[in-house]
């Protein structure tokens, strides 16, 4: 059962940030975004998946370095009384 026996975190980003990241990697590599309006598709997917993503601790990634995100996650884990 996901999240029961381990820490699970959901890294979050705005639809625009996700679009920018995916576009930098090449939208052609993402079949779900192959339609005429990938930005709208990303927004729709975020809405559709909100309940699933919301089941876990949310870690915003916008404007943050990977190191800052890791520090946030480490602090959350270290502060866990079950550890």
Short mmCIF file of C-alpha atoms in Angstrom, two decimals:
data_model
loop_
_atom_site.label_atom_id
_atom_site.label_comp_id
_atom_site.label_asym_id
_atom_site.label_seq_id
_atom_site.Cartn_x
_atom_site.Cartn_y
_atom_site.Cartn_z
CA UNK A 1 0.00 0.00 0.00
CA UNK A 2 1.68 3.16 -1.23
CA UNK A 3 2.55 5.51 1.59
CA UNK A 4 1.95 2.98 4.35
CA UNK A 5 5.37 1.36 4.53
CA UNK A 6 7.42 4.21 3.09
CA UNK A 7 7.53 7.97 2.72
CA UNK A 8 5.82 9.17 -0.44
CA UNK A 9 6.04 12.74 -1.62
CA UNK A 10 4.39 14.40 -4.59
CA UNK A 11 6.60 16.96 -6.32
CA UNK A 12 4.27 19.66 -7.61
CA UNK A 13 4.58 22.28 -10.31
CA UNK A 14 2.26 24.62 -12.12
CA UNK A 15 0.95 23.60 -15.52
CA UNK A 16 3.12 26.32 -17.06
CA UNK A 17 6.26 25.09 -15.28
CA UNK A 18 5.52 21.54 -16.41
CA UNK A 19 5.02 22.71 -19.98
CA UNK A 20 8.31 24.62 -19.93
CA UNK A 21 10.20 21.60 -18.58
CA UNK A 22 8.66 19.18 -21.04
CA UNK A 23 9.14 21.56 -23.95
CA UNK A 24 12.83 21.82 -23.07
CA UNK A 25 13.09 18.02 -23.23
CA UNK A 26 11.00 17.77 -26.41
CA UNK A 27 7.22 17.51 -26.38
CA UNK A 28 7.43 14.97 -29.18
CA UNK A 29 8.75 12.52 -26.58
CA UNK A 30 5.46 12.77 -24.65
CA UNK A 31 2.60 11.04 -26.50
CA UNK A 32 -0.06 12.42 -24.14
CA UNK A 33 0.97 15.93 -25.14
CA UNK A 34 1.06 15.33 -28.89
CA UNK A 35 -2.25 17.16 -29.47
CA UNK A 36 -2.73 20.72 -30.65
CA UNK A 37 -2.78 22.30 -27.17
CA UNK A 38 -0.32 20.63 -24.79
CA UNK A 39 -0.74 23.36 -22.14
CA UNK A 40 -4.45 22.59 -21.84
CA UNK A 41 -3.72 18.88 -21.77
CA UNK A 42 -1.31 19.37 -18.88
CA UNK A 43 -3.90 21.40 -16.97
CA UNK A 44 -6.56 18.76 -17.59
CA UNK A 45 -4.23 15.97 -16.45
CA UNK A 46 -3.41 17.83 -13.24
CA UNK A 47 -7.12 18.22 -12.50
CA UNK A 48 -7.84 14.56 -13.29
CA UNK A 49 -4.98 13.38 -11.09
CA UNK A 50 -5.46 15.84 -8.22
CA UNK A 51 -7.07 13.34 -5.85
CA UNK A 52 -4.32 10.79 -6.34
CA UNK A 53 -1.54 13.32 -6.04
CA UNK A 54 -3.26 14.92 -3.06
CA UNK A 55 -3.04 11.71 -1.07
CA UNK A 56 0.60 12.47 -0.37
CA UNK A 57 2.66 15.30 1.07
CA UNK A 58 3.00 18.01 -1.56
CA UNK A 59 6.44 19.50 -2.30
CA UNK A 60 6.29 22.59 -4.54
CA UNK A 61 9.16 22.68 -7.05
CA UNK A 62 8.63 26.00 -8.80
CA UNK A 63 11.62 28.31 -8.55
CA UNK A 64 13.50 25.86 -6.36
CA UNK A 65 16.74 24.01 -7.02
CA UNK A 66 16.93 20.23 -6.74
CA UNK A 67 19.09 20.74 -3.65
CA UNK A 68 16.40 22.87 -1.97
CA UNK A 69 13.78 20.23 -2.72
CA UNK A 70 15.98 17.48 -1.29
CA UNK A 71 16.56 19.55 1.85
CA UNK A 72 12.80 19.98 2.29
CA UNK A 73 12.17 16.26 1.91
CA UNK A 74 15.04 15.35 4.25
CA UNK A 75 13.71 17.75 6.89
CA UNK A 76 10.25 16.19 6.62
CA UNK A 77 11.66 12.69 6.99
CA UNK A 78 13.92 13.64 9.89
CA UNK A 79 10.98 15.24 11.65
CA UNK A 80 8.89 12.07 11.33
CA UNK A 81 8.33 10.59 14.79
CA UNK A 82 8.13 7.11 13.23
CA UNK A 83 11.75 7.31 12.14
#
